[in-house]
Amino acid sequence: MQSVETVKRDIRKLKTDDLKKFFIDHGDKAFRAVQVDEWLWKKSAKSFDQMTNLSVATRELLKEHFAINHIHVDNMQRSADGTIKNAVTLHDGLIVESVLIPAETRITACVSSQVGCSLACKFCATARLKRQRNLSADEIYDQVAAIKEQAELFFNRPLTNIVFMGMGEPLLNYSNVTAAIEKITSQKGLGMAMKRITVSTVGIAKMIIKMADDGVKFNLAVSLHAALDKTRSSIMPINDSNPLSELADALKYWYQKTKRKVTYEYVVWKGINDTPEHAQALLKFCKVIPSKVNLIEYNPIDDGEFKQASDDILTMYMDLLERNGITTRIRKSRGKDIDAACGQLANKS
Ligand code: SAH
């Protein structure tokens, strides 16, 4: 049997106008809706009792009719390097993880878009959790709001960047991801800048085309990892139905429409993509549209099938790309000691 609690409507699903109507219908003023909205979004209120500029009677009325399906950060782990990993419990008891990554000039929130993931990339810990459901726009927004609070509380600095590089594939939950971004950037929400937001994808061609058509203003990162079909298919099954030629066409369309660069994320593994032929293929792919490359450090996930290539191999990649005018950075991992680094999010705790 469902409890009374779960059948109450989630107040954050209501538009301001619906809320105004609710107050008028209950003999109160429409203006209350604006106050409530501010509590729900700008101030991220988790309970009606926090809404101290409402009368007790109004708060009771809201409690009687609505729930706030806010996420709960139940477990917060701090890494030696300052990284914070949050285990986030959703209203139905499922758990996702999100990460705060502090650096000298920025504080980045790395957020999840799905519970688990359906894509089965062989090197990623999240792939081992089967996909359970998409996160709602509010659940995505809440992760960012929670990290914003932590940035202020623990570092006395503002949150500056957001990356969709946590659990899940953001482009398979496109409408909720874009709705969350809308709210994150709105003045009624967190007022953050679109250009500080990056959505990272395995590279689903048809969704990249849709994003271009929609004229999205956030940044695009593609987890490439190999620019030869045979190699990419062996580590990322999505490449079978979504090969590099289709990805390249979608990216050309993206650039044509948005005039914006793409960032490729690329891990170099021993015995997998560590030959000069692989590096040449990457260079060729980088010329499809203006791009830059982040060579990401591999974060081992238990069984040791994948091993980071040596520094010499990374230098070989770096030299080739830079010599040909492709901006390339080597990205060291953060939060490895608490399994908070890229590809390590798997609800171990
Ligand atoms: N599904 C999206 C976002 C989640 S993964 C995507 O594929 O982009 C975020 C980034 O971490 C991706 O670039 C992914 O390829 C990378 N990654 C996954 N497992 C990793 C691991 N074990 N070590 C380093 N990076 C990893």
mmCIF file of C-alpha atoms and ligand atoms in Angstrom:
data_model
loop_
_atom_site.group_PDB
_atom_site.id
_atom_site.type_symbol
_atom_site.label_atom_id
_atom_site.label_comp_id
_atom_site.label_asym_id
_atom_site.label_seq_id
_atom_site.Cartn_x
_atom_site.Cartn_y
_atom_site.Cartn_z
ATOM 1 C CA MET A 1 0.000 0.000 0.000
ATOM 2 C CA GLN A 2 1.254 3.465 -0.807
ATOM 3 C CA SER A 3 1.751 5.720 2.134
ATOM 4 C CA VAL A 4 -0.094 9.022 2.294
ATOM 5 C CA GLU A 5 3.286 10.725 2.068
ATOM 6 C CA THR A 6 4.063 9.411 -1.421
ATOM 7 C CA VAL A 7 0.728 10.385 -2.977
ATOM 8 C CA LYS A 8 1.121 14.042 -2.126
ATOM 9 C CA ARG A 9 2.016 16.122 -5.166
ATOM 10 C CA ASP A 10 5.564 17.334 -5.499
ATOM 11 C CA ILE A 11 5.167 21.072 -5.120
ATOM 12 C CA ARG A 12 8.130 21.738 -7.390
ATOM 13 C CA LYS A 13 6.250 20.240 -10.331
ATOM 14 C CA LEU A 14 3.784 23.140 -10.157
ATOM 15 C CA LYS A 15 4.209 26.268 -12.229
ATOM 16 C CA THR A 16 4.094 29.581 -10.375
ATOM 17 C CA ASP A 17 0.642 30.224 -11.879
ATOM 18 C CA ASP A 18 -0.694 26.900 -10.530
ATOM 19 C CA LEU A 19 0.624 27.804 -7.138
ATOM 20 C CA LYS A 20 -0.991 31.258 -7.322
ATOM 21 C CA LYS A 21 -4.305 29.576 -8.115
ATOM 22 C CA PHE A 22 -3.831 27.195 -5.198
ATOM 23 C CA PHE A 23 -3.406 30.095 -2.781
ATOM 24 C CA ILE A 24 -6.343 32.034 -4.186
ATOM 25 C CA ASP A 25 -8.537 28.918 -4.008
ATOM 26 C CA HIS A 26 -7.569 28.614 -0.364
ATOM 27 C CA GLY A 27 -8.431 32.219 0.463
ATOM 28 C CA ASP A 28 -4.851 33.461 0.507
ATOM 29 C CA LYS A 29 -2.928 35.935 -1.656
ATOM 30 C CA ALA A 30 -1.390 35.083 -5.048
ATOM 31 C CA PHE A 31 1.807 36.741 -3.859
ATOM 32 C CA ARG A 32 2.476 33.753 -1.570
ATOM 33 C CA ALA A 33 3.362 31.759 -4.681
ATOM 34 C CA VAL A 34 6.280 34.078 -5.380
ATOM 35 C CA GLN A 35 7.520 33.683 -1.816
ATOM 36 C CA VAL A 36 7.229 29.906 -2.004
ATOM 37 C CA ASP A 37 8.983 29.806 -5.383
ATOM 38 C CA GLU A 38 11.879 31.723 -3.945
ATOM 39 C CA TRP A 39 12.175 29.270 -1.067
ATOM 40 C CA LEU A 40 11.968 26.265 -3.366
ATOM 41 C CA TRP A 41 14.518 27.387 -5.933
ATOM 42 C CA LYS A 42 16.788 30.251 -4.876
ATOM 43 C CA LYS A 43 17.027 29.009 -1.303
ATOM 44 C CA SER A 44 16.644 25.296 -2.021
ATOM 45 C CA ALA A 45 14.325 24.757 0.949
ATOM 46 C CA LYS A 46 13.985 21.120 1.937
ATOM 47 C CA SER A 47 10.951 21.535 4.181
ATOM 48 C CA PHE A 48 7.967 23.864 4.524
ATOM 49 C CA ASP A 49 9.078 24.771 8.046
ATOM 50 C CA GLN A 50 12.081 26.565 6.595
ATOM 51 C CA MET A 51 9.728 29.062 4.933
ATOM 52 C CA THR A 52 9.783 31.415 7.867
ATOM 53 C CA ASN A 53 8.119 34.381 6.168
ATOM 54 C CA LEU A 54 4.939 32.306 5.790
ATOM 55 C CA SER A 55 2.504 31.988 8.669
ATOM 56 C CA VAL A 56 2.327 28.687 10.514
ATOM 57 C CA ALA A 57 -1.178 28.168 9.113
ATOM 58 C CA THR A 58 0.087 28.611 5.540
ATOM 59 C CA ARG A 59 2.943 26.194 6.144
ATOM 60 C CA GLU A 60 0.489 23.637 7.526
ATOM 61 C CA LEU A 61 -1.748 24.089 4.488
ATOM 62 C CA LEU A 62 1.201 23.395 2.193
ATOM 63 C CA LYS A 63 2.247 20.348 4.223
ATOM 64 C CA GLU A 64 -1.251 18.978 3.996
ATOM 65 C CA HIS A 65 -1.282 19.156 0.189
ATOM 66 C CA PHE A 66 2.292 18.835 -1.015
ATOM 67 C CA ALA A 67 5.643 17.176 -0.579
ATOM 68 C CA ILE A 68 9.061 18.564 -1.474
ATOM 69 C CA ASN A 69 10.829 15.681 -3.184
ATOM 70 C CA HIS A 70 14.253 17.056 -2.445
ATOM 71 C CA ILE A 71 17.366 14.926 -2.625
ATOM 72 C CA HIS A 72 19.204 14.070 0.599
ATOM 73 C CA VAL A 73 22.963 14.146 0.828
ATOM 74 C CA ASP A 74 23.343 11.260 3.254
ATOM 75 C CA ASN A 75 26.996 10.556 3.005
ATOM 76 C CA MET A 76 29.716 13.033 2.268
ATOM 77 C CA GLN A 77 33.305 11.860 1.842
ATOM 78 C CA ARG A 78 36.290 14.190 1.626
ATOM 79 C CA SER A 79 39.424 13.303 -0.285
ATOM 80 C CA ALA A 80 42.939 14.247 0.814
ATOM 81 C CA ASP A 81 43.023 16.613 -2.189
ATOM 82 C CA GLY A 82 39.856 18.437 -1.054
ATOM 83 C CA THR A 83 37.450 16.709 -3.443
ATOM 84 C CA ILE A 84 34.052 15.971 -1.889
ATOM 85 C CA LYS A 85 31.890 13.054 -2.970
ATOM 86 C CA ASN A 86 28.203 13.084 -2.084
ATOM 87 C CA ALA A 87 26.053 9.988 -1.951
ATOM 88 C CA VAL A 88 22.668 11.384 -2.812
ATOM 89 C CA THR A 89 19.455 9.595 -1.835
ATOM 90 C CA LEU A 90 16.455 10.278 -4.059
ATOM 91 C CA HIS A 91 12.845 10.372 -2.860
ATOM 92 C CA ASP A 92 12.335 6.731 -3.940
ATOM 93 C CA GLY A 93 15.416 5.512 -2.094
ATOM 94 C CA LEU A 94 17.716 5.137 -5.118
ATOM 95 C CA ILE A 95 21.198 6.561 -4.825
ATOM 96 C CA VAL A 96 23.433 8.559 -7.164
ATOM 97 C CA GLU A 97 26.724 10.323 -6.607
ATOM 98 C CA SER A 98 27.926 13.832 -7.291
ATOM 99 C CA VAL A 99 31.318 15.404 -6.756
ATOM 100 C CA LEU A 100 32.725 18.820 -5.822
ATOM 101 C CA ILE A 101 36.169 19.368 -7.334
ATOM 102 C CA PRO A 102 38.120 22.325 -5.941
ATOM 103 C CA ALA A 103 40.964 23.848 -7.972
ATOM 104 C CA GLU A 104 42.955 27.047 -7.659
ATOM 105 C CA THR A 105 40.780 29.153 -9.913
ATOM 106 C CA ARG A 106 37.509 27.248 -9.965
ATOM 107 C CA ILE A 107 35.172 24.964 -8.096
ATOM 108 C CA THR A 108 33.466 22.417 -10.294
ATOM 109 C CA ALA A 109 30.346 20.351 -9.624
ATOM 110 C CA CYS A 110 30.301 16.990 -11.383
ATOM 111 C CA VAL A 111 26.700 15.771 -11.450
ATOM 112 C CA SER A 112 24.802 12.624 -12.409
ATOM 113 C CA SER A 113 22.008 12.482 -14.965
ATOM 114 C CA GLN A 114 20.779 8.895 -14.571
ATOM 115 C CA VAL A 115 20.652 6.237 -11.866
ATOM 116 C CA GLY A 116 23.142 3.738 -13.298
ATOM 117 C CA CYS A 117 23.919 3.709 -17.014
ATOM 118 C CA SER A 118 22.876 1.658 -20.044
ATOM 119 C CA LEU A 119 25.947 2.175 -22.183
ATOM 120 C CA ALA A 120 28.317 -0.544 -20.961
ATOM 121 C CA CYS A 121 31.640 1.226 -21.619
ATOM 122 C CA LYS A 122 34.129 -1.423 -20.533
ATOM 123 C CA PHE A 123 36.387 0.873 -18.526
ATOM 124 C CA CYS A 124 33.697 2.616 -16.467
ATOM 125 C CA ALA A 125 32.509 1.570 -13.006
ATOM 126 C CA THR A 126 29.057 3.137 -13.456
ATOM 127 C CA ALA A 127 28.473 0.803 -16.415
ATOM 128 C CA ARG A 128 28.301 -2.085 -13.954
ATOM 129 C CA LEU A 129 25.187 -0.667 -12.332
ATOM 130 C CA LYS A 130 22.297 -1.286 -14.639
ATOM 131 C CA ARG A 131 20.325 1.783 -15.597
ATOM 132 C CA GLN A 132 17.368 2.171 -13.251
ATOM 133 C CA ARG A 133 15.836 5.454 -14.252
ATOM 134 C CA ASN A 134 16.429 8.972 -15.466
ATOM 135 C CA LEU A 135 16.868 11.688 -12.894
ATOM 136 C CA SER A 136 14.212 14.392 -12.934
ATOM 137 C CA ALA A 137 15.224 17.970 -13.689
ATOM 138 C CA ASP A 138 14.755 18.804 -9.996
ATOM 139 C CA GLU A 139 17.041 15.989 -8.873
ATOM 140 C CA ILE A 140 19.749 17.276 -11.193
ATOM 141 C CA TYR A 141 19.207 20.852 -10.020
ATOM 142 C CA ASP A 142 19.371 19.756 -6.355
ATOM 143 C CA GLN A 143 22.788 18.135 -6.825
ATOM 144 C CA VAL A 144 24.141 21.432 -8.130
ATOM 145 C CA ALA A 145 22.441 23.455 -5.378
ATOM 146 C CA ALA A 146 23.898 21.120 -2.710
ATOM 147 C CA ILE A 147 27.415 21.481 -4.116
ATOM 148 C CA LYS A 148 27.009 25.245 -4.353
ATOM 149 C CA GLU A 149 26.221 25.270 -0.620
ATOM 150 C CA GLN A 150 29.232 23.054 0.125
ATOM 151 C CA ALA A 151 31.528 25.323 -1.916
ATOM 152 C CA GLU A 152 30.432 28.283 0.177
ATOM 153 C CA LEU A 153 30.492 26.379 3.465
ATOM 154 C CA PHE A 154 33.800 24.512 3.141
ATOM 155 C CA PHE A 155 35.805 26.692 0.772
ATOM 156 C CA ASN A 156 34.198 30.082 1.226
ATOM 157 C CA ARG A 157 34.154 30.371 -2.547
ATOM 158 C CA PRO A 158 31.426 30.285 -5.181
ATOM 159 C CA LEU A 159 30.677 27.336 -7.394
ATOM 160 C CA THR A 160 32.016 28.284 -10.832
ATOM 161 C CA ASN A 161 31.586 25.317 -13.194
ATOM 162 C CA ILE A 162 29.294 22.371 -13.772
ATOM 163 C CA VAL A 163 30.125 19.225 -15.713
ATOM 164 C CA PHE A 164 27.675 16.440 -16.556
ATOM 165 C CA MET A 165 30.310 13.777 -16.059
ATOM 166 C CA GLY A 166 28.813 11.875 -13.163
ATOM 167 C CA MET A 167 26.690 8.767 -13.514
ATOM 168 C CA GLY A 168 24.690 8.197 -16.665
ATOM 169 C CA GLU A 169 24.466 9.500 -20.205
ATOM 170 C CA PRO A 170 23.032 13.038 -20.226
ATOM 171 C CA LEU A 171 21.877 12.880 -23.842
ATOM 172 C CA LEU A 172 19.691 9.862 -23.039
ATOM 173 C CA ASN A 173 17.916 12.085 -20.509
ATOM 174 C CA TYR A 174 18.006 15.160 -22.674
ATOM 175 C CA SER A 175 14.767 16.910 -21.752
ATOM 176 C CA ASN A 176 15.403 16.722 -18.002
ATOM 177 C CA VAL A 177 19.049 17.733 -18.388
ATOM 178 C CA THR A 178 18.151 20.780 -20.453
ATOM 179 C CA ALA A 179 15.273 21.694 -18.102
ATOM 180 C CA ALA A 180 17.689 21.504 -15.159
ATOM 181 C CA ILE A 181 20.234 23.674 -16.988
ATOM 182 C CA GLU A 182 17.492 26.167 -17.755
ATOM 183 C CA LYS A 183 16.747 26.483 -14.034
ATOM 184 C CA ILE A 184 20.421 26.466 -12.983
ATOM 185 C CA THR A 185 21.111 29.414 -15.272
ATOM 186 C CA SER A 186 17.885 31.301 -14.588
ATOM 187 C CA GLN A 187 17.845 34.306 -12.266
ATOM 188 C CA LYS A 188 15.021 32.611 -10.374
ATOM 189 C CA GLY A 189 17.320 29.623 -9.855
ATOM 190 C CA LEU A 190 21.078 29.704 -9.331
ATOM 191 C CA GLY A 191 21.889 32.360 -11.921
ATOM 192 C CA MET A 192 24.950 30.524 -13.249
ATOM 193 C CA ALA A 193 26.516 31.225 -16.636
ATOM 194 C CA MET A 194 25.719 28.869 -19.523
ATOM 195 C CA LYS A 195 29.332 28.984 -20.703
ATOM 196 C CA ARG A 196 30.440 27.404 -17.416
ATOM 197 C CA ILE A 197 28.369 24.286 -18.068
ATOM 198 C CA THR A 198 29.662 21.267 -19.999
ATOM 199 C CA VAL A 199 27.627 18.263 -21.040
ATOM 200 C CA SER A 200 29.749 15.178 -21.654
ATOM 201 C CA THR A 201 28.466 12.414 -23.903
ATOM 202 C CA VAL A 202 29.539 9.140 -25.448
ATOM 203 C CA GLY A 203 28.606 10.933 -28.660
ATOM 204 C CA ILE A 204 25.075 9.961 -29.623
ATOM 205 C CA ALA A 205 24.945 11.417 -33.143
ATOM 206 C CA LYS A 206 21.226 12.078 -33.435
ATOM 207 C CA MET A 207 21.157 13.876 -30.092
ATOM 208 C CA ILE A 208 24.121 16.077 -31.055
ATOM 209 C CA ILE A 209 22.124 17.077 -34.134
ATOM 210 C CA LYS A 210 19.107 17.832 -31.937
ATOM 211 C CA MET A 211 21.226 19.956 -29.599
ATOM 212 C CA ALA A 212 22.512 21.920 -32.592
ATOM 213 C CA ASP A 213 18.949 22.433 -33.839
ATOM 214 C CA ASP A 214 17.838 23.547 -30.392
ATOM 215 C CA GLY A 215 20.648 26.098 -30.301
ATOM 216 C CA VAL A 216 21.880 25.053 -26.857
ATOM 217 C CA LYS A 217 24.452 27.381 -25.336
ATOM 218 C CA PHE A 218 26.354 25.049 -23.027
ATOM 219 C CA ASN A 219 29.626 23.340 -23.953
ATOM 220 C CA LEU A 220 29.902 19.932 -25.533
ATOM 221 C CA ALA A 221 32.456 17.282 -24.592
ATOM 222 C CA VAL A 222 32.639 13.908 -26.310
ATOM 223 C CA SER A 223 34.201 10.853 -24.691
ATOM 224 C CA LEU A 224 36.107 9.640 -27.706
ATOM 225 C CA HIS A 225 38.863 7.348 -26.358
ATOM 226 C CA ALA A 226 39.576 5.943 -29.824
ATOM 227 C CA ALA A 227 39.232 7.313 -33.338
ATOM 228 C CA LEU A 228 39.420 3.923 -35.059
ATOM 229 C CA ASP A 229 36.091 2.098 -35.226
ATOM 230 C CA LYS A 230 37.492 -1.307 -34.405
ATOM 231 C CA THR A 231 39.180 -0.097 -31.229
ATOM 232 C CA ARG A 232 36.305 2.145 -30.168
ATOM 233 C CA SER A 233 33.730 -0.611 -30.654
ATOM 234 C CA SER A 234 35.824 -2.965 -28.541
ATOM 235 C CA ILE A 235 35.652 -0.655 -25.527
ATOM 236 C CA MET A 236 32.446 1.326 -26.137
ATOM 237 C CA PRO A 237 29.593 -0.828 -27.498
ATOM 238 C CA ILE A 238 27.614 2.295 -28.502
ATOM 239 C CA ASN A 239 30.087 2.645 -31.369
ATOM 240 C CA ASP A 240 28.557 -0.348 -33.176
ATOM 241 C CA SER A 241 25.290 1.452 -33.826
ATOM 242 C CA ASN A 242 26.775 4.924 -33.749
ATOM 243 C CA PRO A 243 30.095 4.682 -35.637
ATOM 244 C CA LEU A 244 32.725 7.399 -35.944
ATOM 245 C CA SER A 245 31.566 8.475 -39.416
ATOM 246 C CA GLU A 246 28.101 9.283 -38.028
ATOM 247 C CA LEU A 247 29.603 11.013 -35.034
ATOM 248 C CA ALA A 248 31.811 13.089 -37.346
ATOM 249 C CA ASP A 249 28.807 14.115 -39.474
ATOM 250 C CA ALA A 250 26.841 15.110 -36.381
ATOM 251 C CA LEU A 251 29.792 17.170 -35.131
ATOM 252 C CA LYS A 252 30.112 18.937 -38.472
ATOM 253 C CA TYR A 253 26.435 19.852 -38.203
ATOM 254 C CA TRP A 254 26.979 21.011 -34.603
ATOM 255 C CA TYR A 255 29.822 23.299 -35.645
ATOM 256 C CA GLN A 256 27.964 24.625 -38.646
ATOM 257 C CA LYS A 257 25.031 25.617 -36.436
ATOM 258 C CA THR A 258 26.755 26.710 -33.232
ATOM 259 C CA LYS A 259 30.280 27.729 -34.316
ATOM 260 C CA ARG A 260 31.481 26.205 -31.090
ATOM 261 C CA LYS A 261 34.420 23.885 -30.500
ATOM 262 C CA VAL A 262 34.103 20.443 -29.008
ATOM 263 C CA THR A 263 36.356 18.915 -26.367
ATOM 264 C CA TYR A 264 37.376 15.288 -26.753
ATOM 265 C CA GLU A 265 38.024 13.243 -23.660
ATOM 266 C CA TYR A 266 40.542 10.541 -24.267
ATOM 267 C CA VAL A 267 42.231 7.983 -22.037
ATOM 268 C CA VAL A 268 45.295 6.176 -23.370
ATOM 269 C CA TRP A 269 45.484 2.544 -22.295
ATOM 270 C CA LYS A 270 48.319 0.087 -22.589
ATOM 271 C CA GLY A 271 47.756 -2.356 -25.452
ATOM 272 C CA ILE A 272 44.455 -0.756 -26.488
ATOM 273 C CA ASN A 273 45.012 2.634 -28.095
ATOM 274 C CA ASP A 274 48.710 3.275 -27.480
ATOM 275 C CA THR A 275 50.145 3.040 -31.025
ATOM 276 C CA PRO A 276 51.187 5.886 -33.349
ATOM 277 C CA GLU A 277 48.380 4.727 -35.653
ATOM 278 C CA HIS A 278 45.852 5.486 -32.895
ATOM 279 C CA ALA A 279 47.389 8.894 -32.276
ATOM 280 C CA GLN A 280 47.289 9.686 -36.018
ATOM 281 C CA ALA A 281 43.635 8.657 -36.145
ATOM 282 C CA LEU A 282 42.856 11.001 -33.259
ATOM 283 C CA LEU A 283 44.652 13.849 -35.008
ATOM 284 C CA LYS A 284 42.622 13.204 -38.147
ATOM 285 C CA PHE A 285 39.381 13.163 -36.142
ATOM 286 C CA CYS A 286 40.363 16.428 -34.428
ATOM 287 C CA LYS A 287 40.414 18.092 -37.824
ATOM 288 C CA VAL A 288 36.756 17.310 -38.487
ATOM 289 C CA ILE A 289 35.757 20.468 -36.590
ATOM 290 C CA PRO A 290 37.736 22.850 -34.335
ATOM 291 C CA SER A 291 38.434 20.931 -31.175
ATOM 292 C CA LYS A 292 40.655 20.428 -28.180
ATOM 293 C CA VAL A 293 41.714 17.306 -26.380
ATOM 294 C CA ASN A 294 41.802 16.382 -22.723
ATOM 295 C CA LEU A 295 44.004 13.366 -22.158
ATOM 296 C CA ILE A 296 42.442 11.994 -18.973
ATOM 297 C CA GLU A 297 44.311 9.906 -16.479
ATOM 298 C CA TYR A 298 42.789 6.453 -16.159
ATOM 299 C CA ASN A 299 41.189 5.630 -12.822
ATOM 300 C CA PRO A 300 41.470 1.920 -12.310
ATOM 301 C CA ILE A 301 38.290 0.071 -11.484
ATOM 302 C CA ASP A 302 39.040 -3.143 -9.626
ATOM 303 C CA ASP A 303 39.842 -5.927 -12.126
ATOM 304 C CA GLY A 304 42.895 -4.479 -13.860
ATOM 305 C CA GLU A 305 41.906 -5.295 -17.459
ATOM 306 C CA PHE A 306 42.686 -1.673 -18.381
ATOM 307 C CA LYS A 307 46.002 -0.036 -17.564
ATOM 308 C CA GLN A 308 47.086 3.543 -18.111
ATOM 309 C CA ALA A 309 49.738 3.838 -20.860
ATOM 310 C CA SER A 310 53.197 5.098 -19.914
ATOM 311 C CA ASP A 311 54.163 8.766 -19.836
ATOM 312 C CA ASP A 312 56.193 8.241 -23.031
ATOM 313 C CA ILE A 313 53.070 7.261 -24.900
ATOM 314 C CA LEU A 314 51.183 10.268 -23.529
ATOM 315 C CA THR A 315 54.045 12.474 -24.676
ATOM 316 C CA MET A 316 53.866 10.884 -28.135
ATOM 317 C CA TYR A 317 50.151 11.831 -28.330
ATOM 318 C CA MET A 318 50.728 15.275 -26.868
ATOM 319 C CA ASP A 319 53.592 16.113 -29.270
ATOM 320 C CA LEU A 320 51.710 14.983 -32.342
ATOM 321 C CA LEU A 321 48.556 16.924 -31.457
ATOM 322 C CA GLU A 322 50.283 20.096 -30.320
ATOM 323 C CA ARG A 323 52.596 20.099 -33.351
ATOM 324 C CA ASN A 324 49.476 20.118 -35.474
ATOM 325 C CA GLY A 325 47.814 22.955 -33.628
ATOM 326 C CA ILE A 326 45.385 20.979 -31.449
ATOM 327 C CA THR A 327 45.279 22.293 -27.879
ATOM 328 C CA THR A 328 45.878 19.294 -25.640
ATOM 329 C CA ARG A 329 45.879 19.037 -21.878
ATOM 330 C CA ILE A 330 46.720 16.199 -19.580
ATOM 331 C CA ARG A 331 44.068 16.023 -16.859
ATOM 332 C CA LYS A 332 45.128 14.503 -13.577
ATOM 333 C CA SER A 333 42.434 12.791 -11.583
ATOM 334 C CA ARG A 334 41.000 14.160 -8.397
ATOM 335 C CA GLY A 335 39.436 12.332 -5.485
ATOM 336 C CA LYS A 336 40.802 8.897 -6.402
ATOM 337 C CA ASP A 337 41.223 7.878 -2.755
ATOM 338 C CA ILE A 338 37.455 8.088 -2.222
ATOM 339 C CA ASP A 339 36.447 6.630 -5.621
ATOM 340 C CA ALA A 340 35.221 10.038 -6.726
ATOM 341 C CA ALA A 341 37.230 10.296 -9.949
ATOM 342 C CA CYS A 342 35.846 9.968 -13.505
ATOM 343 C CA GLY A 343 34.390 6.552 -14.113
ATOM 344 C CA GLN A 344 34.675 5.463 -10.478
ATOM 345 C CA LEU A 345 31.169 6.406 -9.375
ATOM 346 C CA ALA A 346 29.437 3.187 -8.441
ATOM 347 C CA ASN A 347 27.767 3.674 -5.042
ATOM 348 C CA LYS A 348 30.423 1.598 -3.280
ATOM 349 C CA SER A 349 29.667 3.165 0.064
HETATM 350 N N1 SAH B 1 28.181 9.285 -20.213
HETATM 351 C C1 SAH B 1 28.925 10.511 -20.297
HETATM 352 C C2 SAH B 1 29.277 11.107 -18.939
HETATM 353 C C3 SAH B 1 29.772 10.183 -17.854
HETATM 354 S S1 SAH B 1 31.418 9.597 -17.918
HETATM 355 C C4 SAH B 1 30.160 10.309 -21.128
HETATM 356 O O1 SAH B 1 30.425 9.183 -21.532
HETATM 357 O O2 SAH B 1 30.849 11.276 -21.434
HETATM 358 C C5 SAH B 1 32.466 10.969 -17.664
HETATM 359 C C6 SAH B 1 33.855 10.796 -18.283
HETATM 360 O O3 SAH B 1 34.638 9.836 -17.538
HETATM 361 C C7 SAH B 1 33.818 10.262 -19.702
HETATM 362 O O4 SAH B 1 34.751 10.958 -20.499
HETATM 363 C C8 SAH B 1 34.252 8.812 -19.512
HETATM 364 O O5 SAH B 1 34.731 8.274 -20.692
HETATM 365 C C9 SAH B 1 35.271 8.954 -18.430
HETATM 366 N N2 SAH B 1 35.597 7.721 -17.734
HETATM 367 C C10 SAH B 1 34.791 6.658 -17.524
HETATM 368 N N3 SAH B 1 35.435 5.702 -16.819
HETATM 369 C C11 SAH B 1 36.679 6.187 -16.571
HETATM 370 C C12 SAH B 1 37.790 5.698 -15.847
HETATM 371 N N4 SAH B 1 37.749 4.526 -15.255
HETATM 372 N N5 SAH B 1 38.900 6.468 -15.796
HETATM 373 C C13 SAH B 1 38.920 7.699 -16.382
HETATM 374 N N6 SAH B 1 37.886 8.219 -17.054
HETATM 375 C C14 SAH B 1 36.779 7.473 -17.151
#
